[in-house]
Amino acid sequence: MDADRRRRNVSTYRIAGIAGPCDRISLDRLSGCRGATLRPGLSRGEGADLRTATAGDDRLAQVDGPLQLLDHRSLDGRHPASARFSRLSGQALHGGDFGSLCDAYHELTEAIPRQEQLGSDETCFKNNGKKHWIWCITAAAFSVFHIASTRSREVLEKLVGVEFAGYLNLDYFSANCSFAWNFWVKAQYCWAHLIRDIRFLEKHPDSRTRDWGERLLDRSRRMFSAWHRRDEMTAEGVRRSMLIHRDRFLELVRNPPSTKEAANLAARFAVVEYIDEASSERGWYDLSEDYFRFMFADGIEPTNNHNEQQLRHCVMDRRITQGTRGESGQRYHERMWTAIATCKKQDRNFFIFLQDSITAKLRDCKAPSLLPG
């Protein structure tokens, strides 16, 4: 076949200077830098500010320095964009200097354990062809992304912390369960995944298992129908209704048919014995509590859908970039994903935040924060 000969237009946005709360870089300085070229009709001393520039504004092309700074390749010191930006700023820029948003990122990671409610989810990623994982920790006002080489509970211990006292939305996955059980975390496992597993039982070859799965689905529908009408009830009415639906569901799920798949599902709602390591005393723990916290705590969602939605743009990025090739690329991606998702949650302009962050770095000023308030 003949190659596609259709013409393609490629647009490149360029920026001359960076204006922020600390200082303003004038084109007098930029025009004296090697590689900086003033556009015709632009007077010296005139600065560029993204706050007032629009998509078609000529100020976005005042200096011949391509704004490829959002590209992960720009973090490589050998890349032309990094070299041009270094000449314009008057100092060498590396992966840790530009685009990493290091201060704001670490400020968010330190705030994670102090939140009242969090969510956690992960998806696969590749670094130099080897499988890694993108972990997403979400709070009401921010989202933090972290790339790790493991999917174990160690990541949750590092990000969420073993002393976390709030509620944590999770998928029912071995590492998540281990973290919740070992550190007494108030987990809320995802009902969307549970219902998917129950639907799987509807196609089981055993007729009793199919019937059991159908009754569980019917009980789930009744329960969520009542939960969605909670605004029409009094607080005491909601509590009574939820207790009734919870107990009826537990009565059914704890009496499974004699098949392996049914027994595995029922085990999620068992009452298990444990030994306290400090006192060596025995106790009992009801695993079903980690599925029904949303009924009795304000603001707790029964699913982990929000975290999955936050990971969606990471999955799209993964398909386009095919992963990373080193440590600097991983740090770049997780910090940029964090800034983009958090600015969207807070209804902030991401490019203005990025501009202020770069300016603060160049001027040794305090970096802008991604924390609300």
CSV table of C-alpha atoms in Angstrom, one decimal:
chain,number,residue,atom,x,y,z
A,1,MET,CA,0.0,0.0,0.0
A,2,ASP,CA,1.1,3.6,-0.6
A,3,ALA,CA,2.0,5.5,2.5
A,4,ASP,CA,-0.6,8.1,3.7
A,5,ARG,CA,0.5,11.3,2.1
A,6,ARG,CA,-2.0,13.6,3.8
A,7,ARG,CA,-0.5,16.8,5.2
A,8,ARG,CA,-0.4,17.1,8.9
A,9,ASN,CA,-0.2,20.3,10.9
A,10,VAL,CA,1.9,20.3,14.0
A,11,SER,CA,1.5,23.2,16.5
A,12,THR,CA,4.2,24.1,19.0
A,13,TYR,CA,3.6,26.6,21.7
A,14,ARG,CA,6.6,28.7,22.8
A,15,ILE,CA,7.1,30.9,25.8
A,16,ALA,CA,9.6,33.6,26.4
A,17,GLY,CA,9.6,34.3,30.1
A,18,ILE,CA,8.0,33.0,33.3
A,19,ALA,CA,6.2,35.4,35.6
A,20,GLY,CA,5.3,34.4,39.1
A,21,PRO,CA,4.6,35.8,42.5
A,22,CYS,CA,8.3,36.3,43.3
A,23,ASP,CA,9.7,38.1,40.2
A,24,ARG,CA,9.1,38.8,36.6
A,25,ILE,CA,11.6,37.8,33.9
A,26,SER,CA,12.0,40.6,31.5
A,27,LEU,CA,12.8,40.2,27.8
A,28,ASP,CA,15.8,42.5,28.3
A,29,ARG,CA,17.4,39.6,30.1
A,30,LEU,CA,16.1,36.9,27.8
A,31,SER,CA,17.2,38.7,24.6
A,32,GLY,CA,20.7,38.7,26.0
A,33,CYS,CA,20.7,35.0,26.4
A,34,ARG,CA,22.2,32.8,23.8
A,35,GLY,CA,19.5,31.2,21.6
A,36,ALA,CA,16.8,33.7,22.6
A,37,THR,CA,15.2,35.4,19.6
A,38,LEU,CA,12.7,38.3,19.8
A,39,ARG,CA,9.8,38.2,17.5
A,40,PRO,CA,9.3,41.2,15.2
A,41,GLY,CA,7.3,44.0,16.7
A,42,LEU,CA,8.1,43.1,20.3
A,43,SER,CA,9.7,45.8,22.3
A,44,ARG,CA,12.5,45.2,24.8
A,45,GLY,CA,11.5,45.2,28.5
A,46,GLU,CA,8.1,43.6,27.7
A,47,GLY,CA,7.5,40.5,29.7
A,48,ALA,CA,5.3,37.4,29.1
A,49,ASP,CA,2.7,36.1,31.5
A,50,LEU,CA,0.6,33.0,30.9
A,51,ARG,CA,-2.1,34.5,33.1
A,52,THR,CA,-3.2,36.9,30.4
A,53,ALA,CA,-2.1,34.9,27.4
A,54,THR,CA,-4.7,33.1,25.4
A,55,ALA,CA,-4.4,30.2,22.9
A,56,GLY,CA,-3.8,32.5,20.0
A,57,ASP,CA,-1.8,35.1,21.8
A,58,ASP,CA,1.5,36.0,20.2
A,59,ARG,CA,3.1,36.3,23.6
A,60,LEU,CA,3.2,32.5,23.7
A,61,ALA,CA,5.8,32.6,20.8
A,62,GLN,CA,7.9,35.6,21.9
A,63,VAL,CA,11.1,33.6,22.3
A,64,ASP,CA,12.4,30.7,20.2
A,65,GLY,CA,12.3,28.3,23.2
A,66,PRO,CA,9.8,25.4,22.6
A,67,LEU,CA,7.4,24.6,25.4
A,68,GLN,CA,8.1,20.9,25.2
A,69,LEU,CA,8.6,21.1,29.0
A,70,LEU,CA,5.5,19.0,29.6
A,71,ASP,CA,7.2,16.1,27.7
A,72,HIS,CA,9.0,13.6,29.9
A,73,ARG,CA,11.9,13.6,27.4
A,74,SER,CA,12.6,17.2,28.4
A,75,LEU,CA,13.8,16.0,31.8
A,76,ASP,CA,16.8,14.5,30.1
A,77,GLY,CA,19.6,17.1,30.2
A,78,ARG,CA,20.6,16.1,26.7
A,79,HIS,CA,17.3,17.0,25.3
A,80,PRO,CA,17.2,20.3,23.3
A,81,ALA,CA,14.2,21.7,25.2
A,82,SER,CA,16.0,21.3,28.5
A,83,ALA,CA,19.1,22.9,27.1
A,84,ARG,CA,17.1,25.9,25.7
A,85,PHE,CA,15.3,26.3,29.0
A,86,SER,CA,18.7,26.2,30.8
A,87,ARG,CA,20.1,28.9,28.6
A,88,LEU,CA,17.0,31.1,29.1
A,89,SER,CA,17.0,30.7,32.9
A,90,GLY,CA,20.8,31.1,33.3
A,91,GLN,CA,21.2,27.8,35.2
A,92,ALA,CA,21.4,24.1,34.5
A,93,LEU,CA,18.1,22.3,34.8
A,94,HIS,CA,17.7,18.6,35.5
A,95,GLY,CA,14.8,16.3,36.2
A,96,GLY,CA,14.8,17.3,39.9
A,97,ASP,CA,14.8,21.0,39.0
A,98,PHE,CA,12.1,21.2,36.4
A,99,GLY,CA,8.7,19.7,36.1
A,100,SER,CA,9.1,17.5,39.2
A,101,LEU,CA,7.0,19.8,41.4
A,102,CYS,CA,9.0,18.3,44.2
A,103,ASP,CA,8.0,20.5,47.1
A,104,ALA,CA,4.3,20.4,46.4
A,105,TYR,CA,4.3,16.7,45.8
A,106,HIS,CA,6.1,15.9,49.1
A,107,GLU,CA,3.7,18.3,50.9
A,108,LEU,CA,0.8,16.2,49.7
A,109,THR,CA,2.4,12.9,50.6
A,110,GLU,CA,3.0,14.1,54.1
A,111,ALA,CA,-0.7,15.2,54.4
A,112,ILE,CA,-2.0,11.7,53.4
A,113,PRO,CA,-2.0,10.1,56.9
A,114,ARG,CA,-3.9,13.1,58.4
A,115,GLN,CA,-6.9,12.8,56.1
A,116,GLU,CA,-10.3,11.5,57.5
A,117,GLN,CA,-11.0,9.5,54.3
A,118,LEU,CA,-8.8,8.1,51.6
A,119,GLY,CA,-9.1,5.8,48.6
A,120,SER,CA,-6.5,3.6,47.1
A,121,ASP,CA,-6.2,1.8,43.7
A,122,GLU,CA,-3.4,0.7,41.4
A,123,THR,CA,-2.8,-0.2,37.8
A,124,CYS,CA,0.2,-1.7,36.0
A,125,PHE,CA,2.9,0.3,34.3
A,126,LYS,CA,6.2,-0.4,32.6
A,127,ASN,CA,9.7,0.9,33.2
A,128,ASN,CA,12.2,-0.3,30.7
A,129,GLY,CA,9.8,-3.1,29.8
A,130,LYS,CA,9.6,-4.3,33.4
A,131,LYS,CA,6.3,-4.4,35.2
A,132,HIS,CA,5.7,-1.6,37.7
A,133,TRP,CA,2.6,-0.3,39.4
A,134,ILE,CA,0.9,3.1,39.5
A,135,TRP,CA,-0.6,3.6,42.9
A,136,CYS,CA,-3.2,6.3,43.4
A,137,ILE,CA,-4.1,7.7,46.8
A,138,THR,CA,-7.1,10.0,46.8
A,139,ALA,CA,-8.5,12.4,49.3
A,140,ALA,CA,-11.4,14.9,49.1
A,141,ALA,CA,-9.2,17.7,47.8
A,142,PHE,CA,-6.2,16.0,46.2
A,143,SER,CA,-4.9,12.9,44.5
A,144,VAL,CA,-1.3,11.5,44.8
A,145,PHE,CA,0.3,9.1,42.3
A,146,HIS,CA,3.2,6.9,43.1
A,147,ILE,CA,5.1,4.5,40.8
A,148,ALA,CA,6.5,1.4,42.5
A,149,SER,CA,8.1,-1.8,41.5
A,150,THR,CA,5.8,-3.8,43.8
A,151,ARG,CA,2.1,-4.3,44.4
A,152,SER,CA,2.6,-5.3,48.0
A,153,ARG,CA,1.3,-3.7,51.1
A,154,GLU,CA,4.6,-2.0,51.7
A,155,VAL,CA,3.5,0.7,49.4
A,156,LEU,CA,0.4,1.4,51.5
A,157,GLU,CA,2.6,1.3,54.6
A,158,LYS,CA,4.8,4.0,53.1
A,159,LEU,CA,2.1,6.2,51.6
A,160,VAL,CA,-0.9,5.9,54.0
A,161,GLY,CA,1.0,4.9,57.1
A,162,VAL,CA,0.4,2.2,59.7
A,163,GLU,CA,-1.1,4.7,62.1
A,164,PHE,CA,-3.8,5.9,59.7
A,165,ALA,CA,-7.0,6.4,61.7
A,166,GLY,CA,-9.5,7.4,59.0
A,167,TYR,CA,-11.5,5.4,56.5
A,168,LEU,CA,-9.9,3.8,53.5
A,169,ASN,CA,-11.7,2.7,50.3
A,170,LEU,CA,-10.0,-0.4,48.8
A,171,ASP,CA,-10.5,-3.2,46.3
A,172,TYR,CA,-10.7,-6.6,47.9
A,173,PHE,CA,-7.1,-7.6,47.0
A,174,SER,CA,-4.5,-9.5,49.1
A,175,ALA,CA,-2.1,-6.6,49.7
A,176,ASN,CA,-5.0,-4.3,50.6
A,177,CYS,CA,-6.6,-6.9,53.0
A,178,SER,CA,-3.2,-7.6,54.6
A,179,PHE,CA,-2.7,-3.9,55.2
A,180,ALA,CA,-6.2,-3.4,56.7
A,181,TRP,CA,-6.1,-6.6,58.9
A,182,ASN,CA,-2.5,-6.1,60.3
A,183,PHE,CA,-2.9,-2.4,61.2
A,184,TRP,CA,-6.6,-2.3,62.1
A,185,VAL,CA,-7.4,0.1,59.3
A,186,LYS,CA,-11.1,0.9,58.9
A,187,ALA,CA,-11.4,-0.4,55.3
A,188,GLN,CA,-14.4,-0.1,53.0
A,189,TYR,CA,-14.1,-2.7,50.3
A,190,CYS,CA,-15.6,-2.0,46.9
A,191,TRP,CA,-19.2,-3.3,46.4
A,192,ALA,CA,-18.9,-2.9,42.6
A,193,HIS,CA,-16.3,-5.6,42.6
A,194,LEU,CA,-18.2,-7.8,45.0
A,195,ILE,CA,-21.3,-7.6,42.8
A,196,ARG,CA,-19.2,-8.5,39.8
A,197,ASP,CA,-18.0,-11.6,41.7
A,198,ILE,CA,-21.6,-12.5,42.7
A,199,ARG,CA,-22.7,-12.2,39.0
A,200,PHE,CA,-20.0,-14.7,38.2
A,201,LEU,CA,-21.8,-17.2,40.4
A,202,GLU,CA,-24.9,-16.8,38.3
A,203,LYS,CA,-23.1,-18.7,35.6
A,204,HIS,CA,-21.8,-21.5,37.8
A,205,PRO,CA,-22.5,-25.1,36.7
A,206,ASP,CA,-23.9,-26.0,40.1
A,207,SER,CA,-27.6,-25.1,40.3
A,208,ARG,CA,-27.6,-24.4,44.0
A,209,THR,CA,-24.7,-22.0,43.6
A,210,ARG,CA,-26.5,-20.2,40.8
A,211,ASP,CA,-29.6,-19.8,42.9
A,212,TRP,CA,-27.5,-18.6,45.9
A,213,GLY,CA,-25.9,-16.0,43.6
A,214,GLU,CA,-29.2,-14.8,42.3
A,215,ARG,CA,-30.6,-14.3,45.8
A,216,LEU,CA,-27.5,-12.4,46.9
A,217,LEU,CA,-27.9,-10.1,43.9
A,218,ASP,CA,-31.6,-9.5,44.8
A,219,ARG,CA,-30.6,-8.8,48.4
A,220,SER,CA,-27.9,-6.3,47.3
A,221,ARG,CA,-30.5,-4.5,45.1
A,222,ARG,CA,-32.9,-4.1,48.0
A,223,MET,CA,-30.1,-2.9,50.3
A,224,PHE,CA,-28.9,-0.2,47.9
A,225,SER,CA,-32.4,0.8,47.0
A,226,ALA,CA,-32.9,1.6,50.7
A,227,TRP,CA,-29.5,3.3,51.0
A,228,HIS,CA,-30.2,5.6,48.0
A,229,ARG,CA,-33.5,6.7,49.8
A,230,ARG,CA,-31.7,7.6,53.0
A,231,ASP,CA,-32.3,11.3,52.5
A,232,GLU,CA,-36.1,10.6,52.8
A,233,MET,CA,-35.7,9.0,56.3
A,234,THR,CA,-34.8,10.2,59.7
A,235,ALA,CA,-31.3,9.3,61.1
A,236,GLU,CA,-32.8,6.6,63.3
A,237,GLY,CA,-34.9,5.3,60.4
A,238,VAL,CA,-31.8,5.0,58.2
A,239,ARG,CA,-29.9,3.2,60.9
A,240,ARG,CA,-32.7,0.7,61.5
A,241,SER,CA,-33.2,0.1,57.8
A,242,MET,CA,-29.5,-0.5,57.2
A,243,LEU,CA,-29.2,-2.9,60.1
A,244,ILE,CA,-32.1,-4.9,58.8
A,245,HIS,CA,-30.7,-5.1,55.2
A,246,ARG,CA,-27.2,-5.9,56.5
A,247,ASP,CA,-28.4,-8.7,58.8
A,248,ARG,CA,-30.5,-10.2,56.0
A,249,PHE,CA,-27.5,-10.1,53.6
A,250,LEU,CA,-25.2,-11.7,56.2
A,251,GLU,CA,-27.7,-14.4,57.0
A,252,LEU,CA,-27.7,-15.4,53.3
A,253,VAL,CA,-24.0,-15.0,52.5
A,254,ARG,CA,-22.9,-17.0,55.6
A,255,ASN,CA,-24.8,-20.0,54.5
A,256,PRO,CA,-23.2,-20.9,51.1
A,257,PRO,CA,-23.6,-24.0,49.0
A,258,SER,CA,-20.8,-26.6,49.1
A,259,THR,CA,-18.8,-25.3,46.2
A,260,LYS,CA,-15.3,-23.7,46.3
A,261,GLU,CA,-16.4,-20.4,44.7
A,262,ALA,CA,-19.3,-19.9,47.0
A,263,ALA,CA,-17.1,-20.7,50.1
A,264,ASN,CA,-14.5,-18.2,49.0
A,265,LEU,CA,-17.1,-15.5,48.7
A,266,ALA,CA,-18.6,-16.3,52.0
A,267,ALA,CA,-15.2,-16.2,53.7
A,268,ARG,CA,-15.1,-12.4,53.1
A,269,PHE,CA,-17.9,-12.1,55.7
A,270,ALA,CA,-16.7,-14.6,58.3
A,271,VAL,CA,-16.0,-13.9,61.9
A,272,VAL,CA,-12.3,-14.9,62.5
A,273,GLU,CA,-10.2,-15.4,65.6
A,274,TYR,CA,-7.0,-13.4,66.1
A,275,ILE,CA,-4.3,-13.2,68.7
A,276,ASP,CA,-3.2,-9.8,70.1
A,277,GLU,CA,0.6,-9.7,69.7
A,278,ALA,CA,1.0,-7.3,72.6
A,279,SER,CA,-1.1,-9.1,75.2
A,280,SER,CA,-1.2,-12.6,73.6
A,281,GLU,CA,-5.0,-12.5,74.2
A,282,ARG,CA,-7.4,-14.0,71.8
A,283,GLY,CA,-10.2,-12.1,70.2
A,284,TRP,CA,-12.8,-12.2,67.4
A,285,TYR,CA,-13.1,-9.9,64.4
A,286,ASP,CA,-16.1,-9.6,62.1
A,287,LEU,CA,-14.7,-9.2,58.6
A,288,SER,CA,-18.1,-8.1,57.3
A,289,GLU,CA,-17.6,-4.7,59.0
A,290,ASP,CA,-15.2,-3.8,56.1
A,291,TYR,CA,-18.1,-4.1,53.7
A,292,PHE,CA,-20.7,-2.2,55.6
A,293,ARG,CA,-19.0,0.9,57.0
A,294,PHE,CA,-20.6,3.1,54.3
A,295,MET,CA,-24.0,2.5,56.0
A,296,PHE,CA,-23.1,4.1,59.3
A,297,ALA,CA,-20.4,6.7,58.5
A,298,ASP,CA,-21.1,10.0,56.7
A,299,GLY,CA,-19.4,10.5,53.4
A,300,ILE,CA,-18.1,7.0,52.9
A,301,GLU,CA,-18.8,5.6,49.4
A,302,PRO,CA,-19.6,1.9,49.0
A,303,THR,CA,-17.4,1.6,45.9
A,304,ASN,CA,-13.8,2.5,44.8
A,305,ASN,CA,-15.0,4.1,41.6
A,306,HIS,CA,-13.5,7.5,42.3
A,307,ASN,CA,-10.0,6.1,42.5
A,308,GLU,CA,-10.5,4.2,39.2
A,309,GLN,CA,-11.6,7.4,37.6
A,310,GLN,CA,-8.5,9.2,38.8
A,311,LEU,CA,-6.3,6.5,37.2
A,312,ARG,CA,-8.0,6.7,33.8
A,313,HIS,CA,-5.8,9.5,32.5
A,314,CYS,CA,-2.7,7.5,33.7
A,315,VAL,CA,-3.9,4.5,31.6
A,316,MET,CA,-4.3,6.7,28.6
A,317,ASP,CA,-0.8,8.2,29.2
A,318,ARG,CA,0.6,4.6,29.5
A,319,ARG,CA,-0.8,3.7,26.1
A,320,ILE,CA,0.7,6.7,24.5
A,321,THR,CA,4.2,6.8,26.2
A,322,GLN,CA,4.6,3.0,26.6
A,323,GLY,CA,6.0,3.7,30.1
A,324,THR,CA,9.2,5.2,31.4
A,325,ARG,CA,12.9,4.5,31.1
A,326,GLY,CA,14.3,5.5,34.4
A,327,GLU,CA,14.0,7.0,37.8
A,328,SER,CA,13.7,10.6,36.6
A,329,GLY,CA,10.9,9.6,34.2
A,330,GLN,CA,9.0,7.9,37.0
A,331,ARG,CA,9.3,10.9,39.3
A,332,TYR,CA,8.2,13.2,36.5
A,333,HIS,CA,5.1,11.2,35.7
A,334,GLU,CA,3.9,10.8,39.3
A,335,ARG,CA,4.4,14.5,40.1
A,336,MET,CA,2.8,15.8,37.0
A,337,TRP,CA,-0.2,13.4,37.3
A,338,THR,CA,-0.6,14.5,40.9
A,339,ALA,CA,-0.5,18.2,40.0
A,340,ILE,CA,-2.9,17.8,37.1
A,341,ALA,CA,-5.5,15.7,39.0
A,342,THR,CA,-5.3,17.9,42.1
A,343,CYS,CA,-5.7,21.2,40.2
A,344,LYS,CA,-8.7,19.7,38.5
A,345,LYS,CA,-10.2,18.8,41.9
A,346,GLN,CA,-9.6,22.3,43.2
A,347,ASP,CA,-10.8,24.0,40.1
A,348,ARG,CA,-7.4,25.6,39.6
A,349,ASN,CA,-5.5,26.4,36.4
A,350,PHE,CA,-2.8,23.8,36.1
A,351,PHE,CA,-0.6,25.8,33.7
A,352,ILE,CA,-0.6,28.8,36.1
A,353,PHE,CA,0.4,26.5,38.9
A,354,LEU,CA,3.2,25.0,36.8
A,355,GLN,CA,4.4,28.5,35.8
A,356,ASP,CA,4.5,29.6,39.5
A,357,SER,CA,6.3,26.4,40.5
A,358,ILE,CA,9.0,26.9,37.9
A,359,THR,CA,9.4,30.6,38.8
A,360,ALA,CA,9.7,29.8,42.5
A,361,LYS,CA,12.4,27.2,41.7
A,362,LEU,CA,14.4,29.6,39.6
A,363,ARG,CA,14.1,32.4,42.1
A,364,ASP,CA,14.6,30.3,45.2
A,365,CYS,CA,11.2,31.3,46.5
A,366,LYS,CA,8.7,29.2,48.4
A,367,ALA,CA,7.0,26.8,46.0
A,368,PRO,CA,3.2,27.1,45.6
A,369,SER,CA,1.2,24.6,47.5
A,370,LEU,CA,-1.4,22.0,46.3
A,371,LEU,CA,-3.0,21.8,49.7
A,372,PRO,CA,-6.4,23.5,49.9
A,373,GLY,CA,-6.8,26.7,51.8
